[in-house]
Amino acid sequence: MSANLTLLVLIGVLTACGVYLILERAVSKMLLGMILFGNAANLLIITVGGPDGEPPIGGGEPEGMADPLAQAMVLTAIVITMGLAAFVLSLAYRSYILTTTDDVQNDPGDAEVAAQRDREDPED
């Protein structure tokens, strides 16, 4: 079995872009990053799922059939990604209505813990 180098490079680029966007402060960019990361995972599952072949319906040679498990996993992952996207989109809409901004604000408790850590360990 040989891997398609073009698809593997595309998966790497999608994963890198997805992680970069997830680390942004804007909720809309985080949502796009999650969608890109989900698509990269789906492509990876399909790529490593085995060679192309006939659908496993009816009688035939088992060697020439495609593995239905990878396809079922991708369909499930698509549904989960769309549900997650809808949930994050609703959270972003609610946050925008309340604060009229798309950026995630720093939590005062986290800033206090970070400042306390800096006071305790100044040489790091």
XYZ file of C-alpha atoms in Angstrom:
124
model
C 0.000 0.000 0.000
C 1.366 3.408 -0.923
C 0.265 6.705 0.511
C -0.719 9.633 -1.661
C 1.864 12.306 -0.866
C -0.333 15.136 -2.157
C -3.153 14.212 0.226
C -0.748 13.883 3.145
C 0.691 17.353 2.462
C -2.851 18.740 2.195
C -3.749 17.111 5.512
C -0.657 18.672 7.119
C -1.490 22.127 5.773
C -5.130 21.874 6.904
C -4.047 20.731 10.360
C -1.488 23.547 10.693
C -3.991 26.192 9.564
C -6.643 24.744 11.871
C -4.386 24.792 14.918
C -3.241 28.342 14.115
C -6.841 29.554 13.852
C -7.925 27.732 17.025
C -5.256 29.682 18.951
C -6.646 33.061 17.802
C -8.694 35.281 20.139
C -11.729 35.760 17.881
C -14.479 33.154 18.220
C -15.206 33.157 14.482
C -11.556 32.283 13.746
C -11.678 29.555 16.385
C -14.751 28.118 14.682
C -13.052 28.115 11.279
C -10.019 26.446 12.854
C -12.157 23.682 14.351
C -13.832 23.073 10.998
C -10.459 22.917 9.198
C -9.065 20.573 11.833
C -12.127 18.334 11.538
C -11.786 18.203 7.761
C -8.108 17.311 8.089
C -8.978 14.469 10.464
C -11.625 13.199 8.035
C -9.158 13.244 5.141
C -6.614 11.404 7.271
C -9.106 8.679 8.171
C -10.097 8.215 4.532
C -6.463 8.246 3.371
C -5.329 5.566 5.824
C -8.608 3.645 5.486
C -7.261 1.464 2.733
C -7.298 1.260 -1.023
C -10.262 2.201 -3.158
C -12.497 -0.651 -4.173
C -15.985 -1.918 -4.714
C -18.619 -1.343 -2.061
C -19.031 -4.331 0.275
C -22.441 -5.277 -1.144
C -23.208 -8.664 -2.593
C -20.735 -11.423 -3.289
C -17.281 -10.767 -4.580
C -13.629 -10.911 -3.799
C -12.899 -9.578 -0.290
C -9.534 -8.226 -1.472
C -11.206 -5.834 -3.910
C -13.679 -4.378 -1.426
C -13.329 -1.034 0.321
C -13.275 -0.905 4.113
C -16.657 0.461 5.257
C -15.391 1.243 8.776
C -13.367 4.269 7.647
C -16.337 5.614 5.698
C -18.675 5.152 8.686
C -16.195 6.901 10.980
C -15.947 9.870 8.609
C -19.733 10.166 8.364
C -19.953 10.162 12.159
C -17.137 12.730 12.403
C -18.919 15.002 9.902
C -22.075 14.962 12.020
C -20.115 15.666 15.205
C -18.160 18.504 13.553
C -21.344 20.124 12.260
C -22.981 19.849 15.693
C -19.914 21.392 17.320
C -19.871 24.158 14.712
C -23.537 24.935 15.348
C -22.930 25.038 19.112
C -19.889 27.329 18.848
C -21.732 29.549 16.370
C -24.611 29.928 18.819
C -22.153 30.751 21.622
C -20.437 33.313 19.389
C -23.780 34.903 18.525
C -24.796 35.097 22.190
C -21.391 36.535 23.140
C -21.634 39.127 20.374
C -25.126 40.166 21.508
C -23.936 40.594 25.108
C -20.546 42.219 24.540
C -20.769 43.561 20.934
C -17.338 42.052 20.178
C -16.061 38.779 18.791
C -12.852 38.669 20.840
C -12.427 36.503 23.908
C -11.503 38.624 26.909
C -8.894 37.667 29.502
C -10.339 36.152 32.641
C -9.460 38.280 35.706
C -8.873 35.131 37.773
C -6.380 33.784 35.238
C -4.538 37.106 35.149
C -4.343 37.087 38.954
C -2.931 33.539 39.026
C -0.357 34.448 36.349
C 0.708 37.539 38.286
C 1.017 35.501 41.490
C 3.154 32.909 39.699
C 5.441 35.664 38.381
C 5.875 37.099 41.903
C 6.770 33.663 43.349
C 9.222 32.683 40.582
C 10.920 35.861 39.239
C 14.050 34.169 37.812
C 12.146 32.147 35.150
